[in-house]
């Protein structure tokens, strides 16, 4: 129905892209975005590294792979149309040990199946031509991998929504979601908003908000903090493009890498440590409620039993700059502790199944009139406009009756 009201919970880049897609695809539909913060893109979008991924890492046929490859093209076009930063600085995925070469070859085949443009294998000598200060014995070179400014893109999406007659309502933390005749009532304390359909894009709080909508308990969100170092301004010339390790297939994290930003800074990181609060951007931040929820979830204990050694290693990097830079020096050998300062941190909303498995792909639940995005990790920002197409297609192709 063209005169429907569609609610979206969450004004991160996925929620805003989805609201924008609805407003553009279905003229006459009223769209209202409900966000607990007082500005958009505060959490995962606002702490994003700014990388536009080309689709190297993701299993062919997965939602991640399909939506990332589709998303890159439309995001590039959007940035160019709006005069937003989009710089194809290229990426090296570098093998530093002989035992990584097999994994690198597998990654190459995966990327080819995902149609990553212009990807090629390069030698030690070719690495030096592209990155004179880099180490490594071989690498994959992805020249079309780019960097951008995701908070700026999110703000532009919000402008598009409002220009189309929609609303981005800030300072609206959702406290209840209730079925009412012919629709859904979303409350924030005493405030009420009635919508015909509701899409939940709540990021770090996606499981908690989905629970309000009577969705099932799993997967649960486990917050992982990723901490960064910054190269000092007089050392940023050591890195030209993105320099990444060959990832460990057991984990959805990509390891410590070098990331030039559109503002001219260069980040080193992130590590991946369990955060003690969903919004635990600092080591000192903790939430008893979040910790109690974590302790009560069987999957958290199973995850800890499988990965405790890796967890201890990652925490060492939080406490010691020397430990943090140990891995980084493998990729740019001339960089040491004296070349960096502590930078910022982000928190990744990592979905976890009851058996302790870290959920790798996007996961979206459909419950009649309500759609819940339960897992949207990296490359969600890259793929945001394609994820929006996917969600909107699912919402309006699915019968609304419970």
mmCIF file of C-alpha atoms in Angstrom:
data_model
loop_
_atom_site.group_PDB
_atom_site.id
_atom_site.type_symbol
_atom_site.label_atom_id
_atom_site.label_comp_id
_atom_site.label_asym_id
_atom_site.label_seq_id
_atom_site.Cartn_x
_atom_site.Cartn_y
_atom_site.Cartn_z
ATOM 1 C CA UNK A 1 0.000 0.000 0.000
ATOM 2 C CA UNK A 2 1.435 3.333 -1.029
ATOM 3 C CA UNK A 3 0.015 5.114 2.025
ATOM 4 C CA UNK A 4 1.668 2.835 4.572
ATOM 5 C CA UNK A 5 3.866 4.050 7.412
ATOM 6 C CA UNK A 6 7.104 2.091 7.725
ATOM 7 C CA UNK A 7 9.204 2.348 10.874
ATOM 8 C CA UNK A 8 12.920 1.675 11.035
ATOM 9 C CA UNK A 9 14.662 1.299 14.394
ATOM 10 C CA UNK A 10 18.268 2.451 14.192
ATOM 11 C CA UNK A 11 19.939 5.376 12.395
ATOM 12 C CA UNK A 12 23.188 3.655 11.542
ATOM 13 C CA UNK A 13 24.130 3.337 7.905
ATOM 14 C CA UNK A 14 22.059 0.161 7.316
ATOM 15 C CA UNK A 15 18.900 1.588 8.899
ATOM 16 C CA UNK A 16 19.231 4.884 7.031
ATOM 17 C CA UNK A 17 20.006 3.166 3.712
ATOM 18 C CA UNK A 18 16.908 0.998 4.181
ATOM 19 C CA UNK A 19 14.685 3.968 4.989
ATOM 20 C CA UNK A 20 16.043 5.827 1.981
ATOM 21 C CA UNK A 21 15.430 2.850 -0.302
ATOM 22 C CA UNK A 22 11.807 2.631 0.824
ATOM 23 C CA UNK A 23 11.258 6.348 0.320
ATOM 24 C CA UNK A 24 12.697 6.184 -3.211
ATOM 25 C CA UNK A 25 11.138 2.893 -4.285
ATOM 26 C CA UNK A 26 7.659 3.447 -2.864
ATOM 27 C CA UNK A 27 6.547 7.059 -3.320
ATOM 28 C CA UNK A 28 3.721 7.973 -0.967
ATOM 29 C CA UNK A 29 4.978 5.673 1.794
ATOM 30 C CA UNK A 30 5.713 7.512 5.032
ATOM 31 C CA UNK A 31 9.041 6.493 6.531
ATOM 32 C CA UNK A 32 10.074 7.220 10.115
ATOM 33 C CA UNK A 33 13.494 6.296 11.512
ATOM 34 C CA UNK A 34 13.655 5.944 15.318
ATOM 35 C CA UNK A 35 17.073 6.435 16.926
ATOM 36 C CA UNK A 36 17.989 6.502 20.616
ATOM 37 C CA UNK A 37 20.968 8.845 20.140
ATOM 38 C CA UNK A 38 20.749 12.556 19.382
ATOM 39 C CA UNK A 39 22.556 12.275 16.055
ATOM 40 C CA UNK A 40 22.883 9.621 13.354
ATOM 41 C CA UNK A 41 25.765 7.159 12.865
ATOM 42 C CA UNK A 42 26.983 7.307 16.473
ATOM 43 C CA UNK A 43 28.039 3.702 17.021
ATOM 44 C CA UNK A 44 29.364 1.158 14.487
ATOM 45 C CA UNK A 45 28.988 3.513 11.515
ATOM 46 C CA UNK A 46 30.682 6.351 13.379
ATOM 47 C CA UNK A 47 33.613 4.168 14.440
ATOM 48 C CA UNK A 48 34.072 2.473 11.075
ATOM 49 C CA UNK A 49 37.542 2.327 9.495
ATOM 50 C CA UNK A 50 36.209 3.774 6.236
ATOM 51 C CA UNK A 51 37.256 0.864 4.007
ATOM 52 C CA UNK A 52 35.103 0.020 0.991
ATOM 53 C CA UNK A 53 35.683 -3.718 0.676
ATOM 54 C CA UNK A 54 35.922 -5.269 -2.784
ATOM 55 C CA UNK A 55 34.576 -8.712 -1.809
ATOM 56 C CA UNK A 56 37.800 -10.680 -1.345
ATOM 57 C CA UNK A 57 36.990 -12.542 1.859
ATOM 58 C CA UNK A 58 33.418 -13.779 1.631
ATOM 59 C CA UNK A 59 32.151 -17.252 0.785
ATOM 60 C CA UNK A 60 30.822 -17.286 -2.804
ATOM 61 C CA UNK A 61 27.048 -17.416 -2.809
ATOM 62 C CA UNK A 62 26.738 -15.962 0.679
ATOM 63 C CA UNK A 63 24.729 -12.817 1.301
ATOM 64 C CA UNK A 64 27.980 -11.103 2.295
ATOM 65 C CA UNK A 65 29.580 -11.865 -1.047
ATOM 66 C CA UNK A 66 26.590 -11.024 -3.213
ATOM 67 C CA UNK A 67 25.619 -7.831 -1.391
ATOM 68 C CA UNK A 68 29.190 -6.586 -1.011
ATOM 69 C CA UNK A 69 29.935 -6.858 -4.725
ATOM 70 C CA UNK A 70 26.608 -5.231 -5.616
ATOM 71 C CA UNK A 71 26.999 -2.617 -2.883
ATOM 72 C CA UNK A 72 30.435 -1.400 -3.979
ATOM 73 C CA UNK A 73 29.181 -0.266 -7.355
ATOM 74 C CA UNK A 74 26.145 1.648 -6.148
ATOM 75 C CA UNK A 75 28.036 3.169 -3.208
ATOM 76 C CA UNK A 76 30.782 4.411 -5.549
ATOM 77 C CA UNK A 77 28.185 5.968 -7.843
ATOM 78 C CA UNK A 78 26.379 7.585 -4.899
ATOM 79 C CA UNK A 79 29.586 9.111 -3.523
ATOM 80 C CA UNK A 80 30.566 10.455 -6.920
ATOM 81 C CA UNK A 81 27.095 11.926 -7.451
ATOM 82 C CA UNK A 82 27.084 13.645 -4.037
ATOM 83 C CA UNK A 83 30.701 14.769 -3.973
ATOM 84 C CA UNK A 84 31.538 12.494 -1.041
ATOM 85 C CA UNK A 85 35.058 11.059 -0.546
ATOM 86 C CA UNK A 86 35.770 7.862 -2.474
ATOM 87 C CA UNK A 87 39.447 7.105 -3.067
ATOM 88 C CA UNK A 88 40.576 3.837 -4.669
ATOM 89 C CA UNK A 89 43.931 3.584 -2.896
ATOM 90 C CA UNK A 90 44.151 -0.208 -3.299
ATOM 91 C CA UNK A 91 44.816 -3.032 -0.874
ATOM 92 C CA UNK A 92 47.579 -5.581 -0.369
ATOM 93 C CA UNK A 93 46.757 -8.825 1.438
ATOM 94 C CA UNK A 94 50.249 -9.877 2.445
ATOM 95 C CA UNK A 95 51.656 -13.307 3.257
ATOM 96 C CA UNK A 96 54.672 -13.069 5.566
ATOM 97 C CA UNK A 97 55.251 -16.831 6.094
ATOM 98 C CA UNK A 98 55.433 -19.824 3.778
ATOM 99 C CA UNK A 99 52.545 -21.527 5.581
ATOM 100 C CA UNK A 100 50.260 -18.618 4.614
ATOM 101 C CA UNK A 101 50.702 -19.095 0.874
ATOM 102 C CA UNK A 102 48.113 -21.876 0.626
ATOM 103 C CA UNK A 103 45.546 -19.720 2.458
ATOM 104 C CA UNK A 104 46.403 -16.813 0.184
ATOM 105 C CA UNK A 105 45.830 -18.962 -2.905
ATOM 106 C CA UNK A 106 42.448 -20.097 -1.527
ATOM 107 C CA UNK A 107 41.554 -16.474 -0.869
ATOM 108 C CA UNK A 108 42.482 -15.618 -4.447
ATOM 109 C CA UNK A 109 40.160 -18.288 -5.830
ATOM 110 C CA UNK A 110 37.363 -17.130 -3.523
ATOM 111 C CA UNK A 111 37.824 -13.532 -4.673
ATOM 112 C CA UNK A 112 37.804 -14.570 -8.322
ATOM 113 C CA UNK A 113 34.517 -16.399 -7.752
ATOM 114 C CA UNK A 114 33.188 -13.161 -6.275
ATOM 115 C CA UNK A 115 34.314 -11.235 -9.392
ATOM 116 C CA UNK A 116 36.617 -8.880 -7.488
ATOM 117 C CA UNK A 117 37.898 -6.563 -10.225
ATOM 118 C CA UNK A 118 41.546 -6.506 -11.309
ATOM 119 C CA UNK A 119 42.760 -8.689 -8.432
ATOM 120 C CA UNK A 120 46.159 -10.304 -8.992
ATOM 121 C CA UNK A 121 48.883 -12.209 -7.196
ATOM 122 C CA UNK A 122 52.140 -10.345 -6.832
ATOM 123 C CA UNK A 123 55.698 -11.210 -5.787
ATOM 124 C CA UNK A 124 57.942 -9.796 -3.063
ATOM 125 C CA UNK A 125 59.497 -7.460 -5.631
ATOM 126 C CA UNK A 126 56.113 -6.198 -6.814
ATOM 127 C CA UNK A 127 55.080 -5.565 -3.188
ATOM 128 C CA UNK A 128 58.068 -3.252 -2.873
ATOM 129 C CA UNK A 129 57.065 -1.363 -6.010
ATOM 130 C CA UNK A 130 53.638 -0.624 -4.533
ATOM 131 C CA UNK A 131 54.631 -0.314 -0.867
ATOM 132 C CA UNK A 132 58.378 0.356 -0.509
ATOM 133 C CA UNK A 133 58.289 -0.055 3.292
ATOM 134 C CA UNK A 134 56.159 -3.209 3.406
ATOM 135 C CA UNK A 135 57.367 -6.706 4.247
ATOM 136 C CA UNK A 136 56.026 -10.007 2.961
ATOM 137 C CA UNK A 137 56.942 -12.764 0.553
ATOM 138 C CA UNK A 138 53.836 -12.546 -1.684
ATOM 139 C CA UNK A 139 50.519 -10.736 -1.754
ATOM 140 C CA UNK A 140 47.186 -10.218 -3.409
ATOM 141 C CA UNK A 141 46.728 -6.760 -4.879
ATOM 142 C CA UNK A 142 43.216 -5.313 -5.118
ATOM 143 C CA UNK A 143 43.646 -1.933 -6.845
ATOM 144 C CA UNK A 144 39.926 -1.052 -6.680
ATOM 145 C CA UNK A 145 39.591 -1.303 -2.901
ATOM 146 C CA UNK A 146 38.722 2.185 -1.649
ATOM 147 C CA UNK A 147 38.283 4.359 1.414
ATOM 148 C CA UNK A 148 35.409 6.712 2.174
ATOM 149 C CA UNK A 149 33.654 8.585 5.002
ATOM 150 C CA UNK A 150 30.733 6.468 6.216
ATOM 151 C CA UNK A 151 29.357 8.959 8.776
ATOM 152 C CA UNK A 152 29.164 11.561 5.980
ATOM 153 C CA UNK A 153 27.332 9.041 3.782
ATOM 154 C CA UNK A 154 24.907 8.279 6.630
ATOM 155 C CA UNK A 155 24.197 11.983 7.104
ATOM 156 C CA UNK A 156 23.525 12.294 3.372
ATOM 157 C CA UNK A 157 21.110 9.343 3.542
ATOM 158 C CA UNK A 158 19.268 11.127 6.370
ATOM 159 C CA UNK A 159 18.943 14.243 4.189
ATOM 160 C CA UNK A 160 17.515 12.100 1.360
ATOM 161 C CA UNK A 161 14.930 10.598 3.719
ATOM 162 C CA UNK A 162 13.779 13.995 4.946
ATOM 163 C CA UNK A 163 13.756 15.428 1.406
ATOM 164 C CA UNK A 164 11.398 12.583 0.439
ATOM 165 C CA UNK A 165 8.982 13.503 3.228
ATOM 166 C CA UNK A 166 10.270 10.998 5.773
ATOM 167 C CA UNK A 167 11.398 11.646 9.322
ATOM 168 C CA UNK A 168 14.509 10.817 11.322
ATOM 169 C CA UNK A 169 13.384 11.025 14.943
ATOM 170 C CA UNK A 170 16.356 11.285 17.287
ATOM 171 C CA UNK A 171 16.386 10.780 21.051
ATOM 172 C CA UNK A 172 13.845 7.942 20.788
ATOM 173 C CA UNK A 173 15.146 4.837 22.635
ATOM 174 C CA UNK A 174 12.678 2.040 21.947
ATOM 175 C CA UNK A 175 11.245 0.548 25.156
ATOM 176 C CA UNK A 176 8.402 -1.587 23.782
ATOM 177 C CA UNK A 177 7.043 -2.998 20.531
ATOM 178 C CA UNK A 178 3.388 -4.053 20.578
ATOM 179 C CA UNK A 179 1.000 -5.556 18.027
ATOM 180 C CA UNK A 180 -2.104 -3.414 17.653
ATOM 181 C CA UNK A 181 -5.049 -3.877 15.258
ATOM 182 C CA UNK A 182 -3.724 -3.402 11.745
ATOM 183 C CA UNK A 183 -0.208 -2.442 12.749
ATOM 184 C CA UNK A 184 2.535 -2.076 15.351
ATOM 185 C CA UNK A 185 2.999 0.427 18.156
ATOM 186 C CA UNK A 186 6.556 1.416 19.026
ATOM 187 C CA UNK A 187 7.043 3.181 22.345
ATOM 188 C CA UNK A 188 9.783 5.224 23.969
ATOM 189 C CA UNK A 189 8.579 5.763 27.513
ATOM 190 C CA UNK A 190 5.278 7.630 27.152
ATOM 191 C CA UNK A 191 5.844 8.471 23.476
ATOM 192 C CA UNK A 192 4.114 6.285 20.893
ATOM 193 C CA UNK A 193 4.560 5.802 17.138
ATOM 194 C CA UNK A 194 2.181 3.610 15.140
ATOM 195 C CA UNK A 195 3.471 1.972 11.966
ATOM 196 C CA UNK A 196 2.174 -0.588 9.488
ATOM 197 C CA UNK A 197 5.498 -2.430 9.239
ATOM 198 C CA UNK A 198 8.681 -2.279 11.268
ATOM 199 C CA UNK A 199 12.302 -2.968 10.340
ATOM 200 C CA UNK A 200 14.849 -3.406 13.138
ATOM 201 C CA UNK A 201 18.403 -2.272 12.348
ATOM 202 C CA UNK A 202 19.616 -1.822 15.912
ATOM 203 C CA UNK A 203 23.249 -2.908 15.532
ATOM 204 C CA UNK A 204 24.856 -3.405 18.940
ATOM 205 C CA UNK A 205 21.385 -3.737 20.469
ATOM 206 C CA UNK A 206 19.831 -5.851 17.712
ATOM 207 C CA UNK A 207 19.129 -8.893 19.904
ATOM 208 C CA UNK A 208 17.644 -6.789 22.724
ATOM 209 C CA UNK A 209 15.361 -4.846 20.381
ATOM 210 C CA UNK A 210 14.377 -8.056 18.562
ATOM 211 C CA UNK A 211 13.400 -9.527 21.935
ATOM 212 C CA UNK A 212 10.936 -6.642 22.381
ATOM 213 C CA UNK A 213 9.379 -7.798 19.107
ATOM 214 C CA UNK A 214 9.103 -11.411 20.376
ATOM 215 C CA UNK A 215 11.832 -12.712 18.091
ATOM 216 C CA UNK A 216 13.814 -15.724 19.244
ATOM 217 C CA UNK A 217 16.737 -15.333 21.622
ATOM 218 C CA UNK A 218 19.541 -16.309 19.274
ATOM 219 C CA UNK A 219 21.829 -15.217 17.865
ATOM 220 C CA UNK A 220 23.036 -13.087 20.762
ATOM 221 C CA UNK A 221 25.183 -10.015 20.196
ATOM 222 C CA UNK A 222 28.648 -10.237 21.740
ATOM 223 C CA UNK A 223 30.450 -6.877 21.649
ATOM 224 C CA UNK A 224 34.083 -6.961 20.552
ATOM 225 C CA UNK A 225 36.133 -3.808 20.946
ATOM 226 C CA UNK A 226 38.663 -3.064 18.225
ATOM 227 C CA UNK A 227 41.431 -0.688 19.309
ATOM 228 C CA UNK A 228 43.680 1.309 17.007
ATOM 229 C CA UNK A 229 47.052 2.976 17.047
ATOM 230 C CA UNK A 230 47.706 6.000 14.844
ATOM 231 C CA UNK A 231 50.912 6.558 12.933
ATOM 232 C CA UNK A 232 52.468 9.850 13.946
ATOM 233 C CA UNK A 233 52.036 12.513 11.229
ATOM 234 C CA UNK A 234 55.698 12.370 10.182
ATOM 235 C CA UNK A 235 55.440 8.579 9.672
ATOM 236 C CA UNK A 236 52.254 8.336 7.593
ATOM 237 C CA UNK A 237 54.395 8.369 4.438
ATOM 238 C CA UNK A 238 55.468 4.804 5.266
ATOM 239 C CA UNK A 239 52.102 3.538 3.969
ATOM 240 C CA UNK A 240 50.506 4.329 0.611
ATOM 241 C CA UNK A 241 47.485 2.033 0.545
ATOM 242 C CA UNK A 242 45.750 -0.561 2.687
ATOM 243 C CA UNK A 243 48.015 -3.347 4.001
ATOM 244 C CA UNK A 244 46.251 -6.413 5.445
ATOM 245 C CA UNK A 245 47.370 -9.835 6.682
ATOM 246 C CA UNK A 246 46.127 -13.095 5.242
ATOM 247 C CA UNK A 247 43.128 -13.735 7.541
ATOM 248 C CA UNK A 248 42.724 -16.757 9.794
ATOM 249 C CA UNK A 249 39.620 -18.597 8.482
ATOM 250 C CA UNK A 250 38.631 -19.593 12.041
ATOM 251 C CA UNK A 251 37.681 -16.003 12.881
ATOM 252 C CA UNK A 252 35.509 -13.311 11.260
ATOM 253 C CA UNK A 253 38.123 -10.677 12.171
ATOM 254 C CA UNK A 254 40.765 -9.634 9.649
ATOM 255 C CA UNK A 255 43.732 -9.064 11.973
ATOM 256 C CA UNK A 256 45.875 -5.985 12.587
ATOM 257 C CA UNK A 257 46.323 -3.939 9.417
ATOM 258 C CA UNK A 258 47.300 -0.483 8.151
ATOM 259 C CA UNK A 259 44.444 1.777 7.059
ATOM 260 C CA UNK A 260 44.920 5.240 5.548
ATOM 261 C CA UNK A 261 41.882 7.446 6.232
ATOM 262 C CA UNK A 262 40.343 10.142 4.066
ATOM 263 C CA UNK A 263 41.540 12.757 6.595
ATOM 264 C CA UNK A 264 45.193 11.795 5.968
ATOM 265 C CA UNK A 265 45.737 9.816 9.177
ATOM 266 C CA UNK A 266 46.817 6.152 9.150
ATOM 267 C CA UNK A 267 45.359 3.667 11.604
ATOM 268 C CA UNK A 268 47.108 0.509 12.758
ATOM 269 C CA UNK A 269 44.775 -2.179 14.053
ATOM 270 C CA UNK A 270 42.338 -3.241 15.210
ATOM 271 C CA UNK A 271 42.760 -5.981 17.728
ATOM 272 C CA UNK A 272 39.585 -7.799 18.857
ATOM 273 C CA UNK A 273 38.894 -7.996 22.589
ATOM 274 C CA UNK A 274 35.683 -8.828 24.363
ATOM 275 C CA UNK A 275 34.080 -5.540 25.416
ATOM 276 C CA UNK A 276 32.533 -5.389 28.872
ATOM 277 C CA UNK A 277 29.623 -3.300 27.595
ATOM 278 C CA UNK A 278 27.783 -3.050 24.290
ATOM 279 C CA UNK A 279 29.036 0.509 23.977
ATOM 280 C CA UNK A 280 32.361 -0.229 25.674
ATOM 281 C CA UNK A 281 34.659 1.970 23.625
ATOM 282 C CA UNK A 282 37.063 2.294 26.560
ATOM 283 C CA UNK A 283 38.750 -0.494 28.505
ATOM 284 C CA UNK A 284 37.304 0.950 31.720
ATOM 285 C CA UNK A 285 33.681 0.916 30.499
ATOM 286 C CA UNK A 286 31.548 -1.968 31.762
ATOM 287 C CA UNK A 287 27.867 -2.767 32.159
ATOM 288 C CA UNK A 288 26.610 -5.208 34.772
ATOM 289 C CA UNK A 289 23.471 -5.791 32.690
ATOM 290 C CA UNK A 290 25.472 -6.618 29.573
ATOM 291 C CA UNK A 291 27.876 -8.858 31.486
ATOM 292 C CA UNK A 292 25.010 -10.713 33.176
ATOM 293 C CA UNK A 293 23.387 -11.325 29.786
ATOM 294 C CA UNK A 294 26.678 -12.609 28.439
ATOM 295 C CA UNK A 295 27.216 -14.945 31.401
ATOM 296 C CA UNK A 296 23.705 -16.384 31.040
ATOM 297 C CA UNK A 297 24.165 -17.317 27.385
ATOM 298 C CA UNK A 298 25.507 -20.866 26.824
ATOM 299 C CA UNK A 299 27.158 -19.890 23.546
ATOM 300 C CA UNK A 300 29.414 -17.391 25.318
ATOM 301 C CA UNK A 301 30.984 -20.100 27.484
ATOM 302 C CA UNK A 302 31.428 -22.411 24.506
ATOM 303 C CA UNK A 303 33.089 -19.587 22.560
ATOM 304 C CA UNK A 304 35.417 -18.891 25.490
ATOM 305 C CA UNK A 305 36.387 -22.560 25.728
ATOM 306 C CA UNK A 306 37.328 -22.603 22.030
ATOM 307 C CA UNK A 307 39.156 -19.271 21.781
ATOM 308 C CA UNK A 308 40.553 -18.347 25.218
ATOM 309 C CA UNK A 309 44.181 -18.458 24.063
ATOM 310 C CA UNK A 310 43.483 -16.004 21.256
ATOM 311 C CA UNK A 311 41.555 -13.818 23.697
ATOM 312 C CA UNK A 312 44.543 -13.574 26.050
ATOM 313 C CA UNK A 313 46.820 -12.626 23.147
ATOM 314 C CA UNK A 314 44.437 -9.877 22.035
ATOM 315 C CA UNK A 315 44.171 -8.447 25.553
ATOM 316 C CA UNK A 316 47.958 -8.165 25.751
ATOM 317 C CA UNK A 317 47.747 -5.719 22.869
ATOM 318 C CA UNK A 318 45.218 -3.643 24.822
ATOM 319 C CA UNK A 319 47.603 -3.301 27.736
ATOM 320 C CA UNK A 320 50.933 -3.015 25.903
ATOM 321 C CA UNK A 321 51.754 -0.948 22.825
ATOM 322 C CA UNK A 322 54.795 -3.160 22.286
ATOM 323 C CA UNK A 323 52.629 -6.272 22.159
ATOM 324 C CA UNK A 324 50.120 -4.499 19.893
ATOM 325 C CA UNK A 325 52.812 -3.535 17.400
ATOM 326 C CA UNK A 326 54.498 -6.953 17.352
ATOM 327 C CA UNK A 327 52.237 -8.259 14.576
ATOM 328 C CA UNK A 328 52.084 -4.911 12.781
ATOM 329 C CA UNK A 329 55.877 -4.920 12.341
ATOM 330 C CA UNK A 330 55.608 -8.053 10.208
ATOM 331 C CA UNK A 331 53.859 -6.023 7.512
ATOM 332 C CA UNK A 332 55.727 -2.717 7.805
ATOM 333 C CA UNK A 333 59.024 -3.676 9.478
ATOM 334 C CA UNK A 334 60.193 -0.097 9.956
ATOM 335 C CA UNK A 335 57.261 0.816 12.213
ATOM 336 C CA UNK A 336 57.703 0.555 15.974
ATOM 337 C CA UNK A 337 56.207 1.754 19.229
ATOM 338 C CA UNK A 338 57.903 5.146 18.913
ATOM 339 C CA UNK A 339 56.076 5.752 15.602
ATOM 340 C CA UNK A 340 52.523 5.461 16.940
ATOM 341 C CA UNK A 341 50.145 6.944 19.468
ATOM 342 C CA UNK A 342 46.980 5.443 20.881
ATOM 343 C CA UNK A 343 44.021 6.078 18.607
ATOM 344 C CA UNK A 344 40.311 5.452 18.939
ATOM 345 C CA UNK A 345 38.279 2.277 19.231
ATOM 346 C CA UNK A 346 35.124 0.787 17.811
ATOM 347 C CA UNK A 347 32.806 -1.949 19.022
ATOM 348 C CA UNK A 348 31.677 -4.652 16.629
ATOM 349 C CA UNK A 349 28.276 -6.275 17.120
ATOM 350 C CA UNK A 350 29.275 -9.912 16.640
ATOM 351 C CA UNK A 351 26.390 -12.371 16.576
ATOM 352 C CA UNK A 352 26.934 -15.667 18.408
ATOM 353 C CA UNK A 353 24.918 -18.872 18.084
ATOM 354 C CA UNK A 354 24.117 -21.073 21.120
ATOM 355 C CA UNK A 355 26.779 -23.615 20.087
ATOM 356 C CA UNK A 356 29.510 -20.968 20.377
ATOM 357 C CA UNK A 357 29.809 -20.342 16.633
ATOM 358 C CA UNK A 358 30.612 -16.772 15.592
ATOM 359 C CA UNK A 359 27.997 -15.969 12.943
ATOM 360 C CA UNK A 360 29.794 -14.941 9.779
ATOM 361 C CA UNK A 361 27.064 -14.086 7.273
ATOM 362 C CA UNK A 362 24.316 -11.494 7.386
ATOM 363 C CA UNK A 363 21.251 -12.831 9.184
ATOM 364 C CA UNK A 364 17.776 -11.375 8.790
ATOM 365 C CA UNK A 365 14.618 -12.686 10.498
ATOM 366 C CA UNK A 366 11.123 -12.097 9.121
ATOM 367 C CA UNK A 367 8.186 -12.119 11.579
ATOM 368 C CA UNK A 368 5.069 -11.059 9.727
ATOM 369 C CA UNK A 369 5.006 -7.259 9.781
ATOM 370 C CA UNK A 370 8.393 -7.086 11.531
ATOM 371 C CA UNK A 371 11.812 -7.643 9.935
ATOM 372 C CA UNK A 372 14.831 -7.937 12.246
ATOM 373 C CA UNK A 373 18.409 -7.540 11.015
ATOM 374 C CA UNK A 374 20.114 -9.798 13.565
ATOM 375 C CA UNK A 375 23.658 -9.820 12.168
ATOM 376 C CA UNK A 376 25.179 -7.221 9.845
ATOM 377 C CA UNK A 377 28.956 -7.186 10.410
ATOM 378 C CA UNK A 378 31.622 -5.952 8.010
ATOM 379 C CA UNK A 379 31.163 -5.404 5.068
ATOM 380 C CA UNK A 380 27.763 -3.999 6.089
ATOM 381 C CA UNK A 381 28.825 -0.392 5.540
ATOM 382 C CA UNK A 382 30.215 -1.210 2.075
ATOM 383 C CA UNK A 383 27.093 -3.209 1.253
ATOM 384 C CA UNK A 384 24.594 -0.900 2.977
ATOM 385 C CA UNK A 385 22.752 0.205 -0.156
ATOM 386 C CA UNK A 386 22.580 -3.372 -1.455
ATOM 387 C CA UNK A 387 21.456 -4.642 1.974
ATOM 388 C CA UNK A 388 18.713 -2.011 1.811
ATOM 389 C CA UNK A 389 17.578 -3.337 -1.576
ATOM 390 C CA UNK A 390 17.570 -6.873 -0.184
ATOM 391 C CA UNK A 391 15.601 -5.947 2.958
ATOM 392 C CA UNK A 392 13.049 -3.863 1.097
ATOM 393 C CA UNK A 393 12.523 -6.657 -1.400
ATOM 394 C CA UNK A 394 11.987 -9.146 1.433
ATOM 395 C CA UNK A 395 9.650 -6.838 3.366
ATOM 396 C CA UNK A 396 7.330 -6.053 0.508
ATOM 397 C CA UNK A 397 7.418 -9.513 -1.031
ATOM 398 C CA UNK A 398 6.391 -11.149 2.276
ATOM 399 C CA UNK A 399 2.745 -11.298 3.403
ATOM 400 C CA UNK A 400 2.170 -8.945 6.326
ATOM 401 C CA UNK A 401 -0.228 -11.135 8.313
ATOM 402 C CA UNK A 402 1.177 -12.774 11.463
#
